Amino acid sequence: QVQLVESGGGLVQAGGSLQLSCTVSGIIILRSAAITWYRQAPGEQRDFVARITYQFITNYTDSVKGRFTISRDNAKNTVYLQMNNLMPEDTGVYYCGTYWYQQYWGQGTQVTVSS
């Protein structure tokens, strides 16, 4: 089993910043795994936000490029999502996930950006 725990969400005004953390534990070699952040707005599907591979290769959805940065600290078993210049449309529940023989998800952390 693999466990992922997100933290760092909250309420912030437009233009503000938050840093989300995804701490990974269990039967996984994190340095060999890719971690992906998704978000789900109310009434919407879960959408891709950012991904970091085990080789530290990153990619982002177009709407967050230049504003969000994904990084990882394998020694701390943690992946981060630094979110700057937040916009109301960034509001949603943010989930981290990984595929390690099967798909695993965290429980999510709420991000609310007020205008």
Coordinates of N, CA, C and O in Angstrom, one line a residue:
Q1 N 0.8 -1.2 0.0 CA 0.0 0.0 0.0 C 0.9 1.2 0.0 O 2.0 1.3 0.5
V2 N 0.3 2.3 -0.6 CA 1.0 3.6 -0.7 C 0.0 4.6 -0.1 O -1.2 4.6 -0.5
Q3 N 0.5 5.5 0.7 CA -0.3 6.6 1.2 C 0.3 7.9 0.8 O 1.5 8.1 0.8
L4 N -0.6 8.8 0.4 CA -0.3 10.2 0.0 C -1.1 11.1 0.9 O -2.3 10.9 1.0
V5 N -0.5 12.1 1.5 CA -1.2 13.1 2.3 C -0.8 14.5 1.8 O 0.3 14.9 1.9
E6 N -1.9 15.2 1.4 CA -1.7 16.6 1.0 C -1.9 17.5 2.1 O -2.7 17.2 3.0
S7 N -1.2 18.6 2.1 CA -1.4 19.7 3.1 C -1.1 21.0 2.5 O -0.5 21.1 1.4
G8 N -1.4 22.1 3.2 CA -1.0 23.4 2.7 C -2.1 24.2 2.1 O -1.9 25.4 1.7
G9 N -3.3 23.6 1.9 CA -4.4 24.4 1.3 C -4.9 25.5 2.2 O -4.5 25.5 3.4
G10 N -5.8 26.3 1.7 CA -6.4 27.4 2.5 C -7.1 28.4 1.7 O -7.3 28.2 0.5
L11 N -7.4 29.5 2.3 CA -8.1 30.6 1.7 C -7.1 31.7 1.4 O -6.4 32.1 2.4
V12 N -7.1 32.2 0.2 CA -6.1 33.2 -0.1 C -6.8 34.2 -1.1 O -7.7 33.8 -1.9
Q13 N -6.3 35.5 -1.1 CA -6.9 36.4 -2.0 C -6.2 36.3 -3.4 O -5.0 35.8 -3.5
A14 N -6.8 36.7 -4.4 CA -6.2 36.7 -5.7 C -4.9 37.4 -5.7 O -4.8 38.5 -5.1
G15 N -3.9 36.8 -6.4 CA -2.6 37.4 -6.4 C -1.7 36.8 -5.3 O -0.5 37.0 -5.3
G16 N -2.3 36.1 -4.4 CA -1.5 35.5 -3.3 C -0.8 34.2 -3.7 O -0.9 33.7 -4.8
S17 N -0.2 33.6 -2.7 CA 0.6 32.4 -2.9 C 0.2 31.3 -1.8 O -0.2 31.6 -0.7
L18 N 0.4 30.1 -2.2 CA 0.3 28.9 -1.3 C 1.3 27.9 -1.7 O 1.6 27.8 -2.9
Q19 N 1.8 27.1 -0.8 CA 2.6 26.0 -1.1 C 1.9 24.7 -0.6 O 1.7 24.6 0.6
L20 N 1.6 23.8 -1.5 CA 1.0 22.5 -1.2 C 2.2 21.5 -1.0 O 3.2 21.6 -1.7
S21 N 1.9 20.6 -0.1 CA 2.9 19.5 0.1 C 2.1 18.1 -0.1 O 1.0 18.0 0.3
C22 N 2.8 17.2 -0.6 CA 2.3 15.8 -0.8 C 3.4 14.9 -0.2 O 4.5 14.7 -0.8
T23 N 3.1 14.3 1.0 CA 4.0 13.4 1.6 C 3.6 12.0 1.3 O 2.4 11.6 1.5
V24 N 4.6 11.2 0.9 CA 4.3 9.9 0.4 C 5.0 8.9 1.4 O 6.1 9.0 1.8
S25 N 4.2 7.8 1.6 CA 4.8 6.7 2.5 C 4.2 5.4 2.0 O 3.3 5.3 1.1
G26 N 4.8 4.3 2.6 CA 4.3 3.0 2.2 C 5.3 2.3 1.3 O 6.5 2.6 1.2
I27 N 4.8 1.3 0.6 CA 5.6 0.4 -0.2 C 5.8 1.1 -1.5 O 5.2 0.7 -2.5
I28 N 6.7 2.0 -1.5 CA 7.0 2.8 -2.7 C 8.4 3.3 -2.6 O 8.9 3.7 -1.5
I29 N 9.1 3.3 -3.7 CA 10.4 3.9 -3.8 C 10.2 5.2 -4.5 O 10.1 5.3 -5.7
L30 N 10.1 6.3 -3.6 CA 9.6 7.5 -4.2 C 10.6 8.1 -5.2 O 10.1 8.6 -6.2
R31 N 11.9 7.8 -5.1 CA 12.8 8.3 -6.0 C 12.7 7.7 -7.4 O 13.2 8.2 -8.4
S32 N 11.9 6.7 -7.5 CA 11.6 6.0 -8.7 C 10.2 6.3 -9.3 O 9.8 5.7 -10.3
A33 N 9.5 7.1 -8.6 CA 8.1 7.3 -9.0 C 7.8 8.8 -9.5 O 8.5 9.7 -9.0
A34 N 6.9 8.9 -10.4 CA 6.4 10.2 -10.8 C 5.2 10.6 -9.9 O 4.4 9.7 -9.5
I35 N 5.1 11.8 -9.6 CA 4.0 12.4 -8.7 C 3.3 13.4 -9.5 O 3.9 14.3 -10.2
T36 N 2.0 13.4 -9.5 CA 1.2 14.3 -10.3 C 0.2 15.0 -9.4 O -0.4 14.4 -8.5
W37 N 0.0 16.3 -9.6 CA -1.0 17.1 -8.9 C -2.2 17.3 -9.9 O -2.0 17.6 -11.1
Y38 N -3.4 17.1 -9.3 CA -4.6 17.4 -10.1 C -5.4 18.3 -9.2 O -5.2 18.5 -8.0
R39 N -6.4 18.9 -9.8 CA -7.4 19.7 -9.0 C -8.8 19.4 -9.6 O -9.0 19.1 -10.8
Q40 N -9.7 19.6 -8.7 CA -11.1 19.4 -9.0 C -11.9 20.6 -8.5 O -12.1 20.7 -7.3
A41 N -12.5 21.3 -9.4 CA -13.4 22.4 -9.0 C -14.8 21.9 -8.8 O -15.1 20.8 -9.3
P42 N -15.6 22.6 -8.0 CA -16.9 22.1 -7.7 C -17.7 21.8 -9.0 O -17.8 22.6 -9.9
G43 N -18.3 20.6 -9.1 CA -19.1 20.2 -10.2 C -18.3 19.8 -11.5 O -18.9 19.6 -12.5
E44 N -16.9 19.8 -11.4 CA -16.1 19.6 -12.5 C -15.3 18.3 -12.4 O -15.3 17.7 -11.3
Q45 N -14.7 17.8 -13.4 CA -13.9 16.6 -13.3 C -12.5 17.0 -12.8 O -12.2 18.2 -12.7
R46 N -11.8 16.0 -12.4 CA -10.4 16.2 -11.9 C -9.5 16.4 -13.0 O -9.4 15.6 -14.0
D47 N -8.8 17.5 -13.0 CA -7.9 17.9 -14.1 C -6.5 17.9 -13.7 O -6.1 18.3 -12.6
F48 N -5.6 17.6 -14.7 CA -4.2 17.6 -14.5 C -3.7 19.1 -14.2 O -4.1 20.0 -14.9
V49 N -2.7 19.2 -13.3 CA -2.1 20.5 -13.0 C -0.6 20.4 -13.3 O -0.1 21.2 -14.1
A50 N 0.1 19.5 -12.7 CA 1.5 19.5 -12.9 C 2.0 18.1 -12.5 O 1.4 17.3 -11.8
R51 N 3.2 17.7 -13.1 CA 3.8 16.4 -12.8 C 5.3 16.5 -12.8 O 5.9 17.4 -13.4
I52 N 5.9 15.7 -11.9 CA 7.3 15.6 -11.8 C 7.7 14.2 -11.9 O 7.2 13.3 -11.1
T53 N 8.6 13.9 -12.8 CA 9.1 12.5 -12.9 C 10.2 12.2 -11.9 O 10.7 13.0 -11.3
Y54 N 10.6 10.9 -11.9 CA 11.7 10.5 -11.0 C 13.0 11.1 -11.5 O 14.0 11.2 -10.7
Q55 N 13.0 11.6 -12.8 CA 14.2 12.2 -13.3 C 14.1 13.8 -13.2 O 14.9 14.5 -13.8
F56 N 13.1 14.2 -12.4 CA 12.9 15.6 -12.1 C 12.5 16.4 -13.3 O 12.6 17.6 -13.4
I57 N 11.9 15.7 -14.3 CA 11.3 16.4 -15.5 C 9.9 16.8 -15.1 O 9.2 16.0 -14.5
T58 N 9.6 18.1 -15.4 CA 8.3 18.6 -15.0 C 7.5 19.0 -16.2 O 8.1 19.4 -17.3
N59 N 6.2 19.0 -16.1 CA 5.3 19.6 -17.1 C 4.1 20.1 -16.3 O 3.7 19.6 -15.2
Y60 N 3.4 21.0 -17.0 CA 2.3 21.8 -16.4 C 1.2 21.9 -17.4 O 1.4 22.0 -18.6
T61 N 0.0 22.1 -16.9 CA -1.1 22.5 -17.7 C -0.9 24.0 -18.1 O -0.3 24.7 -17.3
D62 N -1.3 24.4 -19.3 CA -1.0 25.7 -19.8 C -1.5 26.8 -18.8 O -0.8 27.8 -18.7
S63 N -2.6 26.6 -18.2 CA -3.1 27.7 -17.4 C -2.3 28.1 -16.1 O -2.5 29.1 -15.5
V64 N -1.3 27.2 -15.7 CA -0.5 27.5 -14.6 C 0.9 27.7 -14.9 O 1.7 28.0 -14.0
K65 N 1.3 27.6 -16.1 CA 2.7 27.8 -16.5 C 3.1 29.2 -16.1 O 2.4 30.2 -16.4
G66 N 4.3 29.3 -15.5 CA 4.8 30.6 -15.1 C 4.3 31.0 -13.7 O 4.8 32.0 -13.2
R67 N 3.3 30.3 -13.2 CA 2.8 30.7 -11.9 C 3.0 29.6 -10.8 O 3.3 29.8 -9.7
F68 N 3.0 28.3 -11.3 CA 3.1 27.2 -10.4 C 4.5 26.5 -10.6 O 4.9 26.4 -11.8
T69 N 5.0 26.0 -9.6 CA 6.3 25.2 -9.7 C 6.2 23.9 -8.9 O 5.9 24.0 -7.7
I70 N 6.4 22.8 -9.5 CA 6.4 21.5 -8.8 C 7.9 21.1 -8.5 O 8.7 21.3 -9.4
S71 N 8.1 20.6 -7.4 CA 9.4 20.2 -7.0 C 9.3 19.0 -6.1 O 8.2 18.6 -5.6
R72 N 10.4 18.3 -5.8 CA 10.4 17.1 -5.0 C 11.7 17.1 -4.1 O 12.7 17.5 -4.5
D73 N 11.5 16.5 -2.9 CA 12.6 16.3 -2.0 C 12.5 14.8 -1.6 O 11.7 14.5 -0.7
N74 N 13.2 14.0 -2.3 CA 13.1 12.6 -2.0 C 13.5 12.2 -0.6 O 13.0 11.2 0.0
A75 N 14.5 12.9 -0.1 CA 14.9 12.6 1.3 C 13.8 12.8 2.3 O 13.8 12.2 3.4
K76 N 12.9 13.7 2.0 CA 11.7 14.0 2.9 C 10.5 13.3 2.4 O 9.4 13.5 2.9
N77 N 10.6 12.5 1.3 CA 9.4 11.8 0.8 C 8.3 12.8 0.4 O 7.1 12.5 0.6
T78 N 8.6 14.0 0.0 CA 7.6 15.0 -0.2 C 7.8 15.7 -1.6 O 8.9 15.9 -2.1
V79 N 6.6 15.9 -2.2 CA 6.6 16.7 -3.4 C 5.8 18.0 -3.1 O 4.8 17.9 -2.4
Y80 N 6.3 19.1 -3.7 CA 5.7 20.4 -3.4 C 5.0 21.0 -4.6 O 5.5 20.7 -5.8
L81 N 4.0 21.8 -4.4 CA 3.5 22.6 -5.5 C 3.4 24.0 -5.0 O 2.6 24.4 -4.2
Q82 N 4.4 24.9 -5.5 CA 4.4 26.3 -5.1 C 3.5 27.0 -6.1 O 3.6 26.9 -7.3
M83 N 2.5 27.7 -5.6 CA 1.5 28.4 -6.4 C 1.5 29.8 -6.1 O 1.3 30.3 -5.0
N84 N 1.9 30.6 -7.1 CA 2.0 32.1 -7.0 C 1.0 32.7 -7.9 O 0.5 32.1 -8.9
N85 N 0.7 34.0 -7.6 CA -0.2 34.8 -8.4 C -1.5 34.0 -8.6 O -2.0 33.8 -9.8
L86 N -2.1 33.5 -7.5 CA -3.3 32.7 -7.6 C -4.5 33.5 -8.1 O -4.6 34.7 -7.9
M87 N -5.3 32.8 -8.9 CA -6.5 33.4 -9.5 C -7.7 32.6 -9.0 O -7.6 31.4 -8.6
P88 N -8.9 33.3 -9.0 CA -10.1 32.6 -8.5 C -10.3 31.3 -9.3 O -10.9 30.3 -8.7
E89 N -10.0 31.2 -10.5 CA -10.2 29.9 -11.3 C -9.2 28.8 -10.8 O -9.4 27.7 -11.3
D90 N -8.3 29.1 -9.9 CA -7.5 28.0 -9.3 C -8.2 27.3 -8.2 O -7.6 26.4 -7.6
T91 N -9.3 27.8 -7.8 CA -10.0 27.3 -6.7 C -10.4 25.8 -7.0 O -10.9 25.5 -8.1
G92 N -10.3 25.0 -5.9 CA -10.7 23.6 -6.1 C -10.0 22.7 -5.0 O -9.2 23.2 -4.2
V93 N -10.3 21.5 -5.1 CA -9.6 20.5 -4.2 C -8.4 20.0 -5.0 O -8.5 19.5 -6.1
Y94 N -7.2 20.1 -4.4 CA -6.0 19.6 -5.0 C -5.6 18.2 -4.5 O -5.5 18.0 -3.3
Y95 N -5.4 17.3 -5.4 CA -5.0 16.0 -5.1 C -3.6 15.7 -5.7 O -3.3 16.1 -6.8
C96 N -2.8 14.9 -4.9 CA -1.6 14.3 -5.5 C -1.9 12.9 -5.7 O -2.6 12.2 -5.0
G97 N -1.2 12.4 -6.8 CA -1.4 11.0 -7.1 C -0.1 10.4 -7.7 O 0.8 11.1 -8.2
T98 N -0.1 9.0 -7.6 CA 1.1 8.3 -8.2 C 0.6 7.0 -8.7 O -0.4 6.4 -8.2
Y99 N 1.3 6.5 -9.7 CA 1.0 5.1 -10.2 C 2.2 4.3 -9.8 O 3.3 4.5 -10.3
W100 N 1.9 3.3 -8.8 CA 3.0 2.4 -8.4 C 2.3 1.0 -8.4 O 1.7 0.6 -7.4
Y101 N 2.4 0.4 -9.5 CA 1.7 -0.9 -9.7 C 0.1 -0.7 -9.8 O -0.6 -1.5 -10.3
Q102 N -0.4 0.3 -9.2 CA -1.7 0.7 -9.3 C -1.8 2.2 -9.0 O -0.9 2.8 -8.5
Q103 N -3.0 2.8 -9.2 CA -3.1 4.3 -9.0 C -3.4 4.5 -7.5 O -4.3 3.9 -7.0
Y104 N -2.8 5.5 -7.0 CA -3.0 5.9 -5.6 C -3.3 7.4 -5.6 O -2.7 8.2 -6.4
W105 N -4.2 7.8 -4.7 CA -4.5 9.2 -4.5 C -4.5 9.6 -3.0 O -4.8 8.8 -2.2
G106 N -4.2 10.9 -2.8 CA -4.4 11.4 -1.5 C -5.8 11.8 -1.2 O -6.7 11.7 -2.1
Q107 N -6.1 12.4 -0.1 CA -7.5 12.7 0.3 C -7.8 14.1 -0.2 O -9.0 14.5 -0.2
G108 N -6.8 14.9 -0.6 CA -7.1 16.2 -1.2 C -7.0 17.3 -0.2 O -7.1 17.1 1.0
T109 N -6.6 18.5 -0.6 CA -6.6 19.7 0.2 C -7.3 20.8 -0.5 O -7.1 21.0 -1.7
Q110 N -8.1 21.6 0.2 CA -8.9 22.6 -0.5 C -8.1 23.9 -0.6 O -7.5 24.4 0.3
V111 N -8.2 24.5 -1.8 CA -7.7 25.8 -2.1 C -8.8 26.7 -2.6 O -9.5 26.3 -3.5
T112 N -9.0 27.8 -1.9 CA -10.0 28.8 -2.3 C -9.3 30.1 -2.5 O -8.6 30.6 -1.6
V113 N -9.5 30.6 -3.7 CA -8.9 31.9 -4.1 C -10.1 32.9 -4.2 O -10.9 32.7 -5.1
S114 N -10.1 33.9 -3.4 CA -11.1 35.0 -3.5 C -10.7 36.1 -4.4 O -9.5 36.4 -4.5
S115 N -11.7 36.7 -5.0 CA -11.4 37.8 -6.0 C -11.4 39.1 -5.3 O -11.8 39.3 -4.1

